[in-house]
Each structure stands twice: as C-alpha cells, then as structure tokens.
XYZ file of C-alpha atoms in Angstrom:
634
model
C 1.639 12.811 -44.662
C -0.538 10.928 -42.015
C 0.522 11.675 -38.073
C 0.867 7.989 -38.159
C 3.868 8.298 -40.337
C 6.020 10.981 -37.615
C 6.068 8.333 -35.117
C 6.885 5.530 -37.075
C 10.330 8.107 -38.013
C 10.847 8.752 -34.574
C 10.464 4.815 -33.243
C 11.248 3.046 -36.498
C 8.713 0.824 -38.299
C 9.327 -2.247 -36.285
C 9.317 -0.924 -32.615
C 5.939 1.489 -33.548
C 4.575 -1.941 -34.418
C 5.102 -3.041 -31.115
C 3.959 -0.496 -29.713
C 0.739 -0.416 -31.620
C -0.021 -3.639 -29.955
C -0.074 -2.989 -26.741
C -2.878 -2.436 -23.782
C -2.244 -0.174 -20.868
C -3.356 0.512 -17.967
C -3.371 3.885 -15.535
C -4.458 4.032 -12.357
C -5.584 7.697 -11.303
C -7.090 10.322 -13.417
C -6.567 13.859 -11.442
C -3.650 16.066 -11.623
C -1.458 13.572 -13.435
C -3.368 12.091 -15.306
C -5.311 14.364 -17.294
C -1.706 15.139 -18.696
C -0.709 11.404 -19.216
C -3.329 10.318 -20.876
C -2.674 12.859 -23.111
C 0.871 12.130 -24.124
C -0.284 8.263 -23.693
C -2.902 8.874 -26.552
C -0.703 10.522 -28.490
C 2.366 7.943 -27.947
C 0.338 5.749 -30.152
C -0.453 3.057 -27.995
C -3.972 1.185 -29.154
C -5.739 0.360 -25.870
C -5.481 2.454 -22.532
C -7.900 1.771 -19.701
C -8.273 4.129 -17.140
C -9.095 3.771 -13.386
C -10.358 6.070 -10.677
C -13.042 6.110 -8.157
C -12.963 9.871 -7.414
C -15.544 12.162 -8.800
C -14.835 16.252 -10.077
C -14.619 18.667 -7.551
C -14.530 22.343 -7.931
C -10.925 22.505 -6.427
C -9.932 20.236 -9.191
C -10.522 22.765 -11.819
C -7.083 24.860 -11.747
C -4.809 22.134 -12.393
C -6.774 19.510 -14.157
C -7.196 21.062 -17.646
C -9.659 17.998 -19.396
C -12.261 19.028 -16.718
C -14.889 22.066 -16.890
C -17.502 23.416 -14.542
C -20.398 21.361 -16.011
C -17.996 18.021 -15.182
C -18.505 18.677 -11.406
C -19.522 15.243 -9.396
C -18.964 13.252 -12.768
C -16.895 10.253 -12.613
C -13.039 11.690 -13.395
C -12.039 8.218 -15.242
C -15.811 8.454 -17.441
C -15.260 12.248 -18.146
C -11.619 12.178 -19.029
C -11.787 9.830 -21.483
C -14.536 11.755 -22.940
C -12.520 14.875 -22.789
C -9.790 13.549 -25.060
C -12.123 11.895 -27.965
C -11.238 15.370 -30.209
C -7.422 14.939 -30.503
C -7.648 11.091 -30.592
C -5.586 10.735 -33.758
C -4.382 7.158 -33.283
C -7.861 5.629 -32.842
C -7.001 4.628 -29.247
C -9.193 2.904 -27.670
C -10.267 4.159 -24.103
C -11.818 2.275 -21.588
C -13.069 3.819 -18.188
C -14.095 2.161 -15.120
C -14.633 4.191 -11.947
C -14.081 2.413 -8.752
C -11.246 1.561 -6.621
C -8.130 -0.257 -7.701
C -8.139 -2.003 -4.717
C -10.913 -3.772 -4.998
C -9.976 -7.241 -5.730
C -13.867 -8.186 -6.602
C -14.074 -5.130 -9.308
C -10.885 -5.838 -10.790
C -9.846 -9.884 -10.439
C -6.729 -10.984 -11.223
C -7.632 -11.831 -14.729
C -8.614 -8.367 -15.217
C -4.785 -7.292 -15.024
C -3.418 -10.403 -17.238
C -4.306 -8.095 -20.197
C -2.185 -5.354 -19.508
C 1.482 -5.124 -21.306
C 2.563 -2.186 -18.949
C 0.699 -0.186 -15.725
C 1.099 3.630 -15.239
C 0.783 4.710 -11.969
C -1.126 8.713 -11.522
C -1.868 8.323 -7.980
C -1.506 10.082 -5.245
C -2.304 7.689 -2.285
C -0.032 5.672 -0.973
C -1.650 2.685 0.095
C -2.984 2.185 -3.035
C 0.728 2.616 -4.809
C 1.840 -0.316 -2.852
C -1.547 -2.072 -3.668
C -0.301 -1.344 -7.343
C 3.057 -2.254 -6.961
C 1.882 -5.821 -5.469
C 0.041 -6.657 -8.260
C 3.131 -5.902 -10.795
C 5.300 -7.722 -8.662
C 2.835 -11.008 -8.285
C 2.236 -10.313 -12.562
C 5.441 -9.264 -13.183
C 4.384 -6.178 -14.798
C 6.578 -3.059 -15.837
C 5.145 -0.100 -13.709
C 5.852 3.349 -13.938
C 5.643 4.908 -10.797
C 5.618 8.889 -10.721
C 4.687 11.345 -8.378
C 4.786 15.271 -7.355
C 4.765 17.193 -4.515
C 4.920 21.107 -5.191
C 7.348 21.738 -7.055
C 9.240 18.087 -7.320
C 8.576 15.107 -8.778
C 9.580 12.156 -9.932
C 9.464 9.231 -12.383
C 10.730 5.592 -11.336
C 10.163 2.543 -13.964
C 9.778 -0.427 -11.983
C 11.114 -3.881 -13.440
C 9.605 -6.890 -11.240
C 12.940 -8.380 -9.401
C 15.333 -6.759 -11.868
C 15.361 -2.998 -10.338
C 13.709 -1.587 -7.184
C 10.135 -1.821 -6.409
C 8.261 1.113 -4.978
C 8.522 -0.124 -1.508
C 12.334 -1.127 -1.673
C 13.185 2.587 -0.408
C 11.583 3.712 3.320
C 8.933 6.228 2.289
C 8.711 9.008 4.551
C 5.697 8.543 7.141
C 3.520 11.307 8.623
C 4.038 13.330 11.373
C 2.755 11.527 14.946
C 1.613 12.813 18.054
C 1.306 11.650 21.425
C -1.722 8.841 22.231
C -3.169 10.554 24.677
C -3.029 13.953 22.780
C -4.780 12.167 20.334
C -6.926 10.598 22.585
C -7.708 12.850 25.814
C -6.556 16.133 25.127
C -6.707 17.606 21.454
C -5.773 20.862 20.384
C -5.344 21.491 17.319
C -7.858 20.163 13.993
C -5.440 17.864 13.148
C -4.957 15.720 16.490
C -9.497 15.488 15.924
C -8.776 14.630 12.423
C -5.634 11.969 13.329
C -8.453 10.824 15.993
C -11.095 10.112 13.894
C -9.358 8.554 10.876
C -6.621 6.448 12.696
C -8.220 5.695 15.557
C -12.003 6.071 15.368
C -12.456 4.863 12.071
C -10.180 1.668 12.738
C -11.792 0.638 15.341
C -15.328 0.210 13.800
C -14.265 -0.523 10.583
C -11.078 -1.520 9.363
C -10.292 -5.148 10.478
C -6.878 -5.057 8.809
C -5.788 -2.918 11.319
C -7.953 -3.159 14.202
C -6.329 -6.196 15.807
C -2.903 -5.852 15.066
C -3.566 -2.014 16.137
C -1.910 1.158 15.114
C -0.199 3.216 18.308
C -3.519 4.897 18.770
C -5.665 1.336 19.589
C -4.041 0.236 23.250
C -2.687 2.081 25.589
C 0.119 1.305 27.947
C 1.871 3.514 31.189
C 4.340 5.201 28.738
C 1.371 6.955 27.148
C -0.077 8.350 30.359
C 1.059 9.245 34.258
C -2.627 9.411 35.108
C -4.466 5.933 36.309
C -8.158 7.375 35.827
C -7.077 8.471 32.449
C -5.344 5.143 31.316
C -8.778 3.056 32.677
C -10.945 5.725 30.618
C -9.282 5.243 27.384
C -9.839 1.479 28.005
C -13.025 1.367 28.588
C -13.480 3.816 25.716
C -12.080 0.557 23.725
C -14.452 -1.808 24.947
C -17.064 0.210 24.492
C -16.161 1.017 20.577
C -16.148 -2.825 20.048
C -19.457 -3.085 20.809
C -20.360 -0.294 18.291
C -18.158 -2.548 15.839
C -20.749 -5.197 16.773
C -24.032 -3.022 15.973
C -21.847 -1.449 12.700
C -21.509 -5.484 11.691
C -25.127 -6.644 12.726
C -26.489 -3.867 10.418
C -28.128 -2.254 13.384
C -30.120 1.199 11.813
C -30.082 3.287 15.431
C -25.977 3.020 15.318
C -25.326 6.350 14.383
C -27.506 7.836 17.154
C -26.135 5.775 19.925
C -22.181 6.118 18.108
C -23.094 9.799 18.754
C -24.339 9.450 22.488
C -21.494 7.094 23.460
C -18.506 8.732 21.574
C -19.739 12.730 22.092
C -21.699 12.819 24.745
C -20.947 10.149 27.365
C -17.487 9.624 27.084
C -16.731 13.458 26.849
C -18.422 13.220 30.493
C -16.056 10.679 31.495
C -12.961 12.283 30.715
C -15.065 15.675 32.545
C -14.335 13.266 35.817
C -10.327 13.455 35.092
C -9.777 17.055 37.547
C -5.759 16.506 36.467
C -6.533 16.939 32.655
C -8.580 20.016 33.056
C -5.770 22.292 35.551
C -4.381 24.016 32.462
C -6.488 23.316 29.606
C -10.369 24.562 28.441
C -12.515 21.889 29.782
C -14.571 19.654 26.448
C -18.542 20.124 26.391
C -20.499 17.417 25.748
C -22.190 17.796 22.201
C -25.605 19.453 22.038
C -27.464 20.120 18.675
C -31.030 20.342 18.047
C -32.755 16.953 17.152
C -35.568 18.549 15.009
C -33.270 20.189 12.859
C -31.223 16.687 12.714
C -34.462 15.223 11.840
C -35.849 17.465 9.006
C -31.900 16.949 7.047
C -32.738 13.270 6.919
C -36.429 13.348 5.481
C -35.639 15.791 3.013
C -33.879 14.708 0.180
C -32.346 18.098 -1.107
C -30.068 17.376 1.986
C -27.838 15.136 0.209
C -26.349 18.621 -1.043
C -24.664 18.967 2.027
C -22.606 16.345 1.264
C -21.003 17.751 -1.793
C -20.334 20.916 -0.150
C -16.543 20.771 -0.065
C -15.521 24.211 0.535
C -18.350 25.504 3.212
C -18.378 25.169 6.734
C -20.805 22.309 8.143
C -22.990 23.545 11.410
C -22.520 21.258 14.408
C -26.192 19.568 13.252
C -25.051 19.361 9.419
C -21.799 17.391 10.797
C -23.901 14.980 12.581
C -26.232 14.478 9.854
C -23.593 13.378 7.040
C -21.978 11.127 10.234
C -25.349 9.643 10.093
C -25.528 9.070 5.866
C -21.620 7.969 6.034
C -22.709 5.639 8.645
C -25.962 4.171 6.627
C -23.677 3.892 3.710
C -20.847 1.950 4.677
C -23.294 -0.142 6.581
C -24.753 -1.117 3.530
C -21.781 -1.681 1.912
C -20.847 -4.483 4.582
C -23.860 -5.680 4.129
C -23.360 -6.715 0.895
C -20.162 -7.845 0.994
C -18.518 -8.454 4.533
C -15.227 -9.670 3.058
C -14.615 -6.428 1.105
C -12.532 -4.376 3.203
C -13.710 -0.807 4.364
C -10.393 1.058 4.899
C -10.029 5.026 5.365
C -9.450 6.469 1.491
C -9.719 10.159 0.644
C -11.259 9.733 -2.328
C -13.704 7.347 -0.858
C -16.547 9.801 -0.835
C -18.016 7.493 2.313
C -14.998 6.929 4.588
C -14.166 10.794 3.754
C -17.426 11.971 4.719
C -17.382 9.757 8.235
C -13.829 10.779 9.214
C -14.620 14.575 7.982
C -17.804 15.019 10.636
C -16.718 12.907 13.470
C -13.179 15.122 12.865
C -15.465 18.190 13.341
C -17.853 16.756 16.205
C -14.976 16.457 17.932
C -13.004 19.454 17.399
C -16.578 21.171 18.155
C -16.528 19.283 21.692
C -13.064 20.598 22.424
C -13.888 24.040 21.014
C -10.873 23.690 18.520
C -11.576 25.462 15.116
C -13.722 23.320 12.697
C -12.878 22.787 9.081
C -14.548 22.163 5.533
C -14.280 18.537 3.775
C -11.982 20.443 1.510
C -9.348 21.417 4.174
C -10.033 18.093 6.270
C -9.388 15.780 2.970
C -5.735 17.340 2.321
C -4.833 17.084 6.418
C -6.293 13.876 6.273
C -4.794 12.319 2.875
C -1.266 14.302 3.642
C -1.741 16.384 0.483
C 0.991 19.232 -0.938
C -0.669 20.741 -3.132
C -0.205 20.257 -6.878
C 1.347 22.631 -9.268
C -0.060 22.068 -12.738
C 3.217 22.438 -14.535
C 5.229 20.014 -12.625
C 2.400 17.569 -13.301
C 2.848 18.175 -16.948
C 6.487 18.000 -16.895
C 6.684 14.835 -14.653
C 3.836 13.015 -17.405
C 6.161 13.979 -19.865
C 8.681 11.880 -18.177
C 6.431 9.028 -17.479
C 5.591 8.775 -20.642
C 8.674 8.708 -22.177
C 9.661 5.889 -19.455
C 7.206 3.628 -20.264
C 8.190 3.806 -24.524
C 11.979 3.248 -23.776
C 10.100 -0.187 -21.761
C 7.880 -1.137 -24.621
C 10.063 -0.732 -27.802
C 12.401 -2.905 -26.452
C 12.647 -7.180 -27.009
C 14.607 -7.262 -23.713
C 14.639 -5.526 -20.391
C 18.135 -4.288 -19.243
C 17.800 -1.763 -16.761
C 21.107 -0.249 -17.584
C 19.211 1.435 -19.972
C 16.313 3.168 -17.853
C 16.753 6.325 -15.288
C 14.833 7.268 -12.514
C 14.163 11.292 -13.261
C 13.692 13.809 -11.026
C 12.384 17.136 -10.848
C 12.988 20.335 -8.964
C 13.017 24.122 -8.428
C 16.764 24.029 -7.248
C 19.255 25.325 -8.948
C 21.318 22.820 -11.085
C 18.900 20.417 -10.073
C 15.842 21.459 -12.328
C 16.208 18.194 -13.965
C 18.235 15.116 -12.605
C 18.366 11.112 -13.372
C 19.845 8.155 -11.583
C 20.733 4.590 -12.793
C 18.271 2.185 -11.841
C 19.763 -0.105 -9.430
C 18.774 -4.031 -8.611
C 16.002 -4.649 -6.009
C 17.074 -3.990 -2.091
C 17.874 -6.959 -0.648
C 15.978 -6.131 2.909
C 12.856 -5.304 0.830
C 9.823 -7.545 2.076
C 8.117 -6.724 -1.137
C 10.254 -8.249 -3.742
C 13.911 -9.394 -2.121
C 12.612 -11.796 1.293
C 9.628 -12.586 -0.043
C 8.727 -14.474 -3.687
C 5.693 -13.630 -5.233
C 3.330 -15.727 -7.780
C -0.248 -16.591 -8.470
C -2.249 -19.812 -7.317
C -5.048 -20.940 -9.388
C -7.620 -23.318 -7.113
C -11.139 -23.753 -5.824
C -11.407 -22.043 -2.926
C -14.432 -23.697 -2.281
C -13.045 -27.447 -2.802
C -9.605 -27.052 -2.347
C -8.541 -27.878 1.399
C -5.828 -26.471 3.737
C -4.364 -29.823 3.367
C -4.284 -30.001 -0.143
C -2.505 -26.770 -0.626
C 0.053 -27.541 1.899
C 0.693 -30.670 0.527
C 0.995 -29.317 -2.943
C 3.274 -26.397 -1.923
C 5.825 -28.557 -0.087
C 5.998 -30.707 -3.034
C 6.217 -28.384 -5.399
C 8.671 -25.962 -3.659
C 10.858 -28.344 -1.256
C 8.858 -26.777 2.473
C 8.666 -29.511 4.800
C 5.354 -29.751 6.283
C 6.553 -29.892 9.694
C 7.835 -26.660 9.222
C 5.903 -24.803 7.230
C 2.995 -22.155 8.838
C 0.411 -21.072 6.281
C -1.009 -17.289 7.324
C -3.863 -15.644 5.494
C -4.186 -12.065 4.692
C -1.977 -9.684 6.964
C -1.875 -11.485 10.282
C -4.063 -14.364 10.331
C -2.432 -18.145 10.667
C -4.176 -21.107 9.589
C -1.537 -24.003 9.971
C 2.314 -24.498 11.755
C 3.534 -27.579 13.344
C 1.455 -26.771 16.817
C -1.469 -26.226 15.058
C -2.977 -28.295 12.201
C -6.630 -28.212 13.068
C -7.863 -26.325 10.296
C -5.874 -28.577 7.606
C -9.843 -30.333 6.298
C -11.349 -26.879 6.170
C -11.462 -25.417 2.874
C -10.109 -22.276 1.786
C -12.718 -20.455 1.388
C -14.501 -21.385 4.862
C -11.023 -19.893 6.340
C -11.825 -16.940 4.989
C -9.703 -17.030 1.978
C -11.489 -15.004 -1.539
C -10.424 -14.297 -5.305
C -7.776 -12.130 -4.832
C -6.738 -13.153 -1.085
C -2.390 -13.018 -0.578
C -1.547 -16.182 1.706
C 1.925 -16.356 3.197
C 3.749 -19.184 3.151
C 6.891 -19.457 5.949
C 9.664 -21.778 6.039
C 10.198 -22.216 10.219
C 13.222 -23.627 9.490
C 14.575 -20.519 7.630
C 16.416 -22.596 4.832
C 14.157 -21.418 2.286
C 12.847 -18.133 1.731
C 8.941 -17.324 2.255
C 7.012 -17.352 -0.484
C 3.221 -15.089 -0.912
C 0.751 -16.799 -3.401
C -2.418 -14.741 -4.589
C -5.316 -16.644 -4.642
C -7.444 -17.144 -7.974
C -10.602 -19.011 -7.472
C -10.975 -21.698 -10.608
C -12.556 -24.738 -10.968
C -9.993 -27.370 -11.854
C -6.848 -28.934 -10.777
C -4.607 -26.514 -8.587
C -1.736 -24.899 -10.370
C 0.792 -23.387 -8.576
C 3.400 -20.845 -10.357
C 6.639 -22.072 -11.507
C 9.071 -20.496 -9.156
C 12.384 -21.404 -8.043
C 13.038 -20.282 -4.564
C 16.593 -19.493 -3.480
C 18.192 -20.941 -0.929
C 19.954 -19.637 2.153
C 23.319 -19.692 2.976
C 24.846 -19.053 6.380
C 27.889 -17.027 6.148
C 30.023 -17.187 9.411
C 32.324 -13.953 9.621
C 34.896 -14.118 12.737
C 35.352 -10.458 14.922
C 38.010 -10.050 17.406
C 38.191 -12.229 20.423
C 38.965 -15.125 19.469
C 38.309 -17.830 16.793
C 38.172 -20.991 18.829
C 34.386 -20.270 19.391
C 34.060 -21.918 15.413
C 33.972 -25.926 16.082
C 31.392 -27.121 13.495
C 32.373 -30.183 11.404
C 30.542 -28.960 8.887
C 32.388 -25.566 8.586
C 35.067 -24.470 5.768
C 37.533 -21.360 6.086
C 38.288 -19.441 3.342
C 41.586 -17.377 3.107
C 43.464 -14.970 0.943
C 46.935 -16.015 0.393
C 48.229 -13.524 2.985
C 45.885 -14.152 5.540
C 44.276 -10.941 5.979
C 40.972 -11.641 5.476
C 38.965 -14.702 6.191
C 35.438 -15.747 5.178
C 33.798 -19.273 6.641
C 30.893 -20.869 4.813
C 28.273 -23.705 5.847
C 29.992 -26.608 3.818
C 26.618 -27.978 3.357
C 26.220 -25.125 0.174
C 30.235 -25.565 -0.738
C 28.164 -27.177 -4.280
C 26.818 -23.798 -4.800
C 29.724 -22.024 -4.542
C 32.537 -22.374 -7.246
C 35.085 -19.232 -7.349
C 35.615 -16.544 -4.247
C 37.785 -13.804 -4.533
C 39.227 -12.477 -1.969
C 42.003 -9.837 -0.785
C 43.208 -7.360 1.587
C 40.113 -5.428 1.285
C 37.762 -8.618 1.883
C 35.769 -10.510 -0.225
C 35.202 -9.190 -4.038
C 33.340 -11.819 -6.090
C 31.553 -14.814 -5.253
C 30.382 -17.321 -8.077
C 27.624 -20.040 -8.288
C 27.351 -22.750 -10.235
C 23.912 -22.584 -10.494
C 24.191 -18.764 -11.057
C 25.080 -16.587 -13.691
C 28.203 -15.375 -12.478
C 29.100 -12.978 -10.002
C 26.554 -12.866 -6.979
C 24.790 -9.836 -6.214
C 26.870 -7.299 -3.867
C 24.170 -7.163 -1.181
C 25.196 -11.000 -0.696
C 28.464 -9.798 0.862
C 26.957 -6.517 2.779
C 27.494 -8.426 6.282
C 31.213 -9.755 5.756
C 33.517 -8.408 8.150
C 36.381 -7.633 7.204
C 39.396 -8.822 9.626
C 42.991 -7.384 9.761
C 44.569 -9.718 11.916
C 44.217 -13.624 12.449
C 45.710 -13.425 15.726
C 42.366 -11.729 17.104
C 40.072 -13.440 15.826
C 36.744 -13.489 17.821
C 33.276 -15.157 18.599
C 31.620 -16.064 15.358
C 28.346 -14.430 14.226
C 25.899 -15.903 11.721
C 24.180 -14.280 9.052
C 21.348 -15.601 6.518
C 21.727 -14.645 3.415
C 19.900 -15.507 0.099
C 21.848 -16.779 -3.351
C-alpha cells in the first residue's frame, strides 16, 4: 500500500487532490523551519519554495536537526532542502533561494502570484510585517507562528476576513534614556542600542533617518546640560556628512568614521566636566595601525568575520567595521534604491553594528561582547527550545491543511493555538475573530496592486486614473510615496508631469493614496512596473459615515438640516446619523441597552460590531449634551 494512499484516507480523495496542486511558500529556514518543512513535505503538498538569507552557524546546531557540522557557513534555505531529499516520499518539489524576503528586486511581485498559501518561520519582526503586507496586497492565506522559550503560537491569517499580524500591538523593546544612549553608556546594551538605532540609521537607513527614531534629535527633556545638548547636535551634523562620503562611495570612510565617531567626538564629550563628577571618564580609541593594516592585506583575515563565539581585540573590531563598511558601500553602489536597513541575519549590517557596538563599549570601558552575544541583544532573541519549535510546526502545519482542503474560507472554522509550560495551559486555542477595525494594515487602509510604467506613466496620469476609478476628487487627494514622502495635495501639484519613476517610485514601491476630505478611506497601491496600459485593482472602497452620539449637557448644540435622530420607542437611547448615508442604512435596532444591529442595503446584513464601538449610550433625554462626531467605516 503506497504512502500516497494514507493521506488520501485521512483527507479524502478529492481534498488530497487539491492539495496535490498546490505551491507554497516559507519564509525562514532555522529553528522552525527545519521542522516545517518536514511535516510540509510530508503533508503532500507538490511544490514548496523556501527562503532565507542566513547562513549555518555553529550555535544553530542544537536545535536545528537538518544541519551538521560540515553545513557551517552554507546557505540554510540551499542546505535544508538538501537535507530532506531522503524522506521525500511525495516527490515534492523544493526550491531554495537564499536572500532576503524583503527585497522587492529579488523577489517581484510576480514572484509571489504563484503561491496558493505563505508559511511564515521567522523570527524578525520587521520582516513578519514585510510578509504580512504582501498577503494582504495578494490576498494570500498566511500562517503566522512563532516561539519564544517555552511558548508559542500559531495564527492563520485570512486577508480582511480575520486579523492580520499587525491588528494586535506587538510588544516593543525595552528603551532607555537618549542621552544614556548617547553620552553616557553603561552597560553593552545602551553601545549596542547606540550603534544599531542610532549609528547605523543615521548613515544608512533613509527610511528612518528623516522621520527619526527618539535617538536622532534631541530636545531639553532629554538633557539639563546646554554643552551636552549642542554636542549631541553637532555630533548629528557631523554624521550627515559621513552619510555623504558613505553615498559618494568615498574608500577612506571607514578611517575618518573611526577618527570622527571614536576619537574626536569622545574628546568632545571629555570637555562636558558635569558628565564626568560621578562616572569613569571615556578614552579616546587607540589601536595599533600596523596591526590594522596587515588584517586587511591578508586574506585569511576574512576568518575573523565568521568568528561568532570569540572575543574580537579592539584592532580586530575596527578591522571588520572597516570590511562591513566596504561592503555595504558596494552594495549602494549598485543599487541606491535598495534599502540598507539593520537585519540580524544580514551578515553586513550585523557585522557593522557588532564592532562599532564594541568600539564603543571599549571607549567607555564597558565589557565587550562576541557577534554571538551582540546578535541576540541586538535582534531581541529568547532563545529557542527545540521541542516547542517542533510542537508549534506541528500546529502550523496542520493550520495551513484545514486552509487548503477547503472550497471556501470561513474562519469559524480556524483557531489560533497556543502553547505553554503552564499548567492547564500546555495547549490552548481561540476563535479567530474579524480584522481590528483601528488596524492601519488591513481595517483604515485598502490594499491592491497597480500595474504601470513607471518610466512613462506620469503623476498626473495616475491621479487622474485613481480618482476616476475610485471616486477621490483631485482637489483633495495627496499622493505620498514610500513611508513619508509626498508627491502631490491641493498646495502642491508641481511634480504632477514627472514620471514615476523620476520621483523615485520602483517595482515593488507602496504609494499612499489620502482622501483630505476624509469621506473615503485611504487606499495603498503597490507598484508593478509593466509596459502597457495602467490597470488599477478592482476595489470597492467603503465609505464613511459620521455617527453623531449626544452626552449630557444638552442637545440643542445638534442644528444640522441634514441630521436624523433615531429613537427606541421609550426614549432611552438615541443615535443621530448624517442623513446624507440614510440610503445606506435600512434597519437599526435599538433598546435600553443602545444600539444592537445596524443593516445596509448595500451590505450583507448586520454591520460589523466595531461600527457601533463609539455609540454612547444615554439614560436620560432630559440631559442630553454637546454632540461629538465620530468617522466610522461601513
């Protein structure tokens, strides 16, 4: 009896079919998934493509069983695939591609069109919401699942029918003061917080750089002391002209990054008596150049910077700041638009943030650390337990055949699991529930994907096409590219014959499009460049309705024309809507304990919940009080 036959008992003959047909996709091949894949393979799916851009380390070895000594600095997506070709019963097909998910160049958008479902093995954050993005502009199932220790967690994701990963507040790191971070460090971690949030942003990563974390200005909250405030400034000036040599391609960066930033500046903040009262006063850094110099002519070197576990000497540091440097300078160099932003498996951004971390701490005379250590302060790592990474895969896989054998997604059907060491809580589920309606991801905001020329297609064009197509009035409308940067509102139209790509728009680009009016909600198209008409994505945006709820003090304060009061038959409650929408609206029901059910006409029914969250419930019609609008979405 082939294997084949087991599974087609277990799903029946119709929904193994179905299975059988489709191509996957997971994103991360360490702790979880060199146990996914597994189950995957054996799940009987026929195509699986796996993505990573990390590489075997020696630490990996305890908890990620498909790897072996000899796989150490192999690609992890290359070698697990590899790894699995002796239980490969099904005749999967694997396909590996190491690089970073992220990068919108490596993997277009037509690269995910293929996929029927994405598995999510990461541990990384920013690239789980780069993930979750993409399934919510694709409308792709995703099944997100984590661990931390002992706990973790599976959570299918359904594109606008249950939560999206970013629907629910994650929890954010632990921060310290600016000028901790800044003037006075301590401990390894206010060096390493220095040199990845604030060092590193700075010369590198515009997507942060101008909008600025808390670390890149500084105000008279973050410091009593004037001579310290105007240091820390002119440490910012002075770190945008490094940003200038970085971008210019400059090859004697490193040594003058290395003067200004350990040397010279340390000497400024020397001049700052009030720092130094009760603290151990920074020395500037020292190292012998020769010994600098013989690392970069010889070759064997380059060993240093696979040395994860040992301790770097002060001249070792600066010579893989120097290689880090020369690398990510060439990687500008051939593509500016690519973003460089801090990863920990980015062997390059690691490597910077890991010696300028221990420069520093070495200026300060705080304890240094190995690239090991530095990598799970820097990424926010627990570390894993192999059997709650099995477990949790488990789970995740199961998840994602309950979302494949089906015709029809109903979420009513799917759990989010959870895992722990508690008692009566080793294993627990919840419902899935319907997307959060203050999420920016996938409640305020509608996704969808543009195809265009980006090197034909004008500002104008677009515009034009987007108010027609989705009722914005160009008046106001503002267009805004990437995270923060606008290219068209009402004041200022002066890029509208400028193409998109000359605004800086590439395959892959998001561009926001606001409603100033706020009668429609916003709406985020990614970009694909393709020759051709424009086609814009068939999406219906909702509408807005203002909702008018009355609070003690009096109701005369309501005199719009345009206004309708709602009551229940006793008078207890009372709801007033813009009679502008009164089309939309076709049943309410309402009673003592406010308002239950609304109905559309152009719905399916009953309105979401959330639609009612702000409704105020009112006791007494004799008190009524000044009105207070609310924006709400159908």
């Amino acid at each position: 009896m082939g294997r084949e036959t087991y599974l087609k008992k277990i799903y029946g003959e119709e929904a193994y079919k179905n299975l059988k047909s489709k191509t996957i996709l997971m994103v991360g091949a360490g702790g979880i998934g060199c146990e996914l894949i597994k189950d995957l393979m054996l799940s009987g799916y026929s195509s699986i493509h796996i993505v990573d851009l990390d590489t075997i380390t020696l630490s990996n070895l305890n908890r990620q069983f498909l790897f072996r000594q000899k796989d150490i600095d192999q690609s992890k997506s290359k070698t697990i695939c590899e790894a699995v070709q002796s239980f490969n019963y099904f005749d999967c097909k694997l396909t590996s591609q190491h690089g970073n998910i992220m990068d919108t160049k490596q993997f277009p958008i037509s690269w995910w069109r293929q996929f029927d479902m994405i598995y999510n093995a990461l541990d990384n954050l920013e690239a789980r919401r780069f993930v979750n993005q993409m399934c919510l502009f694709l409308g792709k199932p995703l099944i997100e699942s984590g661990t931390t220790g002992y706990q973790g967690q599976v959570q299918p994701i359904f594109p606008y029918l249950s939560e999206c990963f970013e629907c629910q507040a994650k929890v954010t790191p632990k921060t310290f003061p600016v000028c901790t971070i800044r003037s006075t460090p301590s401990q390894p971690v206010h060096c390493i917080t220095w040199a990845k949030d604030f060092l590193f942003v700075q010369l590198f990563d515009d997507s942060t750089a101008a909008t600025g974390s808390e670390l890149s200005h500084v105000t008279n909250q973050d410091s009593q002391d004037n001579d310290e405030l105007e240091t820390l400034k002119k440490e910012l000036s002075e770190l945008q002209g490094l940003r200038n040599l970085f971008e210019s391609g400059n090859k004697e960066l490193a040594s003058i990054l290395v003067e200004d930033i350990f040397v010279k500046d340390i000497a400024r903040l020397l001049r700052i008596d009030a720092l130094w009262k009760l603290r151990a006063k920074p020395i500037p850094l020292e190292y012998n150049k020769e010994d600098l110099e013989k690392l970069l002519m010889d070759n064997k070197s380059l060993e240093i910077l696979s040395n994860d576990t040992q301790m770097w000497s002060v001249v070792e540091n600066v010579y893989v700041l120097y290689k880090s440097l020369q690398a990510l300078q060439d990687r500008y160099k051939v593509d500016p638009k690519i973003p460089i932003s801090f990863d920990k498996d980015d062997e390059d951004t690691l490597n910077f943030v890991v010696s300028s971390a221990n420069l520093r701490s070495h200026v300060f005379g705080i304890e240094i650390k190995s690239k090991f250590d530095i990598k799970q302060i820097a990424g926010n790592i627990i570390p894993a337990i192999a059997t709650t990474n099995s477990i949790i895969s488990g789970f995740s896989s199961l998840a994602g055949i309950r979302a494949q054998i089906g015709d029809k997604i109903d979420i009513s059907k799917h759990l989010t699991t959870y895992i722990s060491i508690k008692p009566n809580k080793y294993i627990t589920s919840a419902s899935l529930v319907p997307p959060n309606h203050k999420c920016a991801s996938c409640s305020l905001v509608r996704k969808g994907i543009a195809r265009c020329s980006i090197g034909t297609t004008k500002l104008s064009q677009l515009l034009q096409l987007v108010c027609k197509r989705y009722g914005y009035v160009e008046d106001a409308t503002s267009i805004i590219i990437g995270k923060s940067k606008l290219v068209y509102d009402m004041d200022f139209d002066d890029n509208l014959e400028t193409s998109l790509e000359d605004l800086g728009v590439f395959n892959g680009q998001v561009i926001l499009i606001q409603d100033d009016d706020d009668n429609l909600e916003n709406l985020e198209l990614l970009i694909e460049d393709k020759k051709g008409e424009a086609i814009l994505p068939n999406i219906q945006l909702r509408k807005k309705t203002t909702i008018i709820t009355a609070e003690p003090g009096g109701l005369n304060d309501i005199n719009d024309d345009h206004l309708k009061t709602v009551e229940s038959e006793n008078g207890d409650t009372m709801i007033v809507i813009d009679e502008d929408d009164e089309s939309e609206i076709e049943e309410m029901t309402i009673d003592t304990d406010g308002v239950h059910a609304i109905s559309s006409k152009n719905g399916d029914g009953k309105v979401d919940e959330s639609f009612l969250d702000d409704v105020i419930e009112i006791e007494d019609l004799d008190d009524y009080g000044p009105a207070t609008k609310k924006q709400r979405l159908h």
